[in-house]
Amino acid sequence: MNKILIIEADFELAEKLCRVLTDSETHAFSCGTLEAATALLESEQYQQIIIDTELPDGDGYDLIYELGLGLYESNDVPVILVVSNDSRPDMMELNKQGIADYITKPFKMPI
């Protein structure tokens, strides 16, 4: 089974993403802090990570850096960044950091 880790401070948004991304072959898990994400990454391996850049206990880029260092088993997986609507990151820079793509908040979902 494929596993997706969603690291998002907005609980309702994280839960909606979990519902949309979970199916018979994929299960999505969510947490709202870097501390919780670190604990999950230390105990499980994920095939994709979606991470908000603005978390209550730090910057999502810090975790992306740690993933790039190979500190967790999920170190070579696609990472999708969630940024605020006024941010437009440079995709070339993101790719250098191992980030596959980004989504700007707010966004609409079918649920």
Short mmCIF file of C-alpha atoms in Angstrom, two decimals:
data_model
loop_
_atom_site.label_atom_id
_atom_site.label_comp_id
_atom_site.label_asym_id
_atom_site.label_seq_id
_atom_site.Cartn_x
_atom_site.Cartn_y
_atom_site.Cartn_z
CA MET A 1 0.00 0.00 0.00
CA ASN A 2 1.22 3.49 -0.87
CA LYS A 3 1.38 6.04 1.92
CA ILE A 4 1.15 9.81 1.65
CA LEU A 5 2.11 12.08 4.54
CA ILE A 6 0.32 15.42 4.68
CA ILE A 7 1.93 17.97 7.00
CA GLU A 8 -0.57 20.80 7.22
CA ALA A 9 -1.38 23.12 10.13
CA ASP A 10 -5.01 23.62 9.05
CA PHE A 11 -6.71 20.52 10.48
CA GLU A 12 -9.82 20.74 8.28
CA LEU A 13 -7.75 21.12 5.11
CA ALA A 14 -5.51 18.21 6.12
CA GLU A 15 -8.53 15.98 6.73
CA LYS A 16 -10.06 16.91 3.37
CA LEU A 17 -6.79 16.14 1.61
CA CYS A 18 -6.67 12.76 3.36
CA ARG A 19 -10.18 11.91 2.18
CA VAL A 20 -9.47 12.97 -1.40
CA LEU A 21 -6.13 11.16 -1.64
CA THR A 22 -7.09 7.90 0.08
CA ASP A 23 -8.32 5.03 -2.08
CA SER A 24 -7.96 1.24 -2.24
CA GLU A 25 -4.23 1.45 -3.02
CA THR A 26 -3.22 4.61 -1.16
CA HIS A 27 -3.67 5.76 2.41
CA ALA A 28 -3.05 9.38 3.42
CA PHE A 29 -1.96 10.36 6.93
CA SER A 30 -1.88 13.88 8.32
CA CYS A 31 -0.24 15.84 11.09
CA GLY A 32 -0.03 19.54 11.89
CA THR A 33 3.47 20.15 13.26
CA LEU A 34 7.10 19.46 12.45
CA GLU A 35 7.43 17.54 15.70
CA ALA A 36 4.59 15.17 14.76
CA ALA A 37 5.94 14.84 11.20
CA THR A 38 9.37 13.91 12.50
CA ALA A 39 7.87 11.20 14.71
CA LEU A 40 5.88 9.76 11.79
CA LEU A 41 8.87 9.86 9.45
CA GLU A 42 10.98 8.03 12.02
CA SER A 43 8.45 5.20 12.28
CA GLU A 44 7.06 4.84 8.73
CA GLN A 45 8.11 5.12 5.11
CA TYR A 46 6.02 7.25 2.75
CA GLN A 47 5.87 7.36 -1.03
CA GLN A 48 4.92 11.06 -1.17
CA ILE A 49 4.97 14.01 1.21
CA ILE A 50 2.84 17.15 1.07
CA ILE A 51 4.16 19.85 3.39
CA ASP A 52 2.99 23.31 4.35
CA THR A 53 5.78 25.87 4.57
CA GLU A 54 4.18 27.64 7.55
CA LEU A 55 3.77 25.31 10.51
CA PRO A 56 3.18 26.35 14.13
CA ASP A 57 6.52 24.98 15.31
CA GLY A 58 8.73 25.90 12.38
CA ASP A 59 9.32 26.16 8.68
CA GLY A 60 8.49 23.26 6.37
CA TYR A 61 11.73 23.93 4.49
CA ASP A 62 13.64 22.69 7.56
CA LEU A 63 12.05 19.27 7.21
CA ILE A 64 12.68 19.26 3.46
CA TYR A 65 16.35 19.93 4.19
CA GLU A 66 16.44 17.01 6.64
CA LEU A 67 14.78 14.75 4.06
CA GLY A 68 17.48 15.73 1.58
CA LEU A 69 20.17 14.78 4.11
CA GLY A 70 18.71 11.27 4.27
CA LEU A 71 17.75 11.45 7.95
CA TYR A 72 14.56 9.45 7.31
CA GLU A 73 13.72 6.38 5.24
CA SER A 74 11.39 8.53 3.15
CA ASN A 75 14.34 10.57 1.89
CA ASP A 76 13.97 10.11 -1.88
CA VAL A 77 10.25 10.71 -2.38
CA PRO A 78 8.31 13.38 -4.26
CA VAL A 79 7.59 16.39 -2.06
CA ILE A 80 4.78 18.81 -2.85
CA LEU A 81 5.01 22.16 -1.12
CA VAL A 82 1.94 24.08 0.09
CA VAL A 83 2.57 27.84 0.02
CA SER A 84 0.44 30.91 0.65
CA ASN A 85 -1.25 32.53 -2.32
CA ASP A 86 1.16 35.47 -2.38
CA SER A 87 4.18 33.14 -2.77
CA ARG A 88 5.37 32.09 -6.20
CA PRO A 89 8.48 29.97 -5.69
CA ASP A 90 10.98 29.43 -8.48
CA MET A 91 10.51 25.86 -9.76
CA MET A 92 14.18 25.51 -10.63
CA GLU A 93 15.12 26.32 -7.04
CA LEU A 94 12.46 23.96 -5.71
CA ASN A 95 13.76 21.14 -7.90
CA LYS A 96 17.26 21.67 -6.50
CA GLN A 97 15.77 21.13 -3.03
CA GLY A 98 14.03 17.93 -4.11
CA ILE A 99 10.55 19.46 -4.34
CA ALA A 100 8.46 18.05 -7.19
CA ASP A 101 5.81 20.78 -7.30
CA TYR A 102 3.85 23.28 -5.23
CA ILE A 103 0.24 24.23 -4.50
CA THR A 104 -0.91 27.68 -3.44
CA LYS A 105 -3.47 28.18 -0.67
CA PRO A 106 -6.34 28.63 -0.72
CA PHE A 107 -7.44 26.04 -3.26
CA LYS A 108 -10.72 24.27 -3.90
CA MET A 109 -11.33 20.58 -3.47
CA PRO A 110 -14.29 18.47 -4.50
CA ILE A 111 -15.27 17.74 -0.88
#
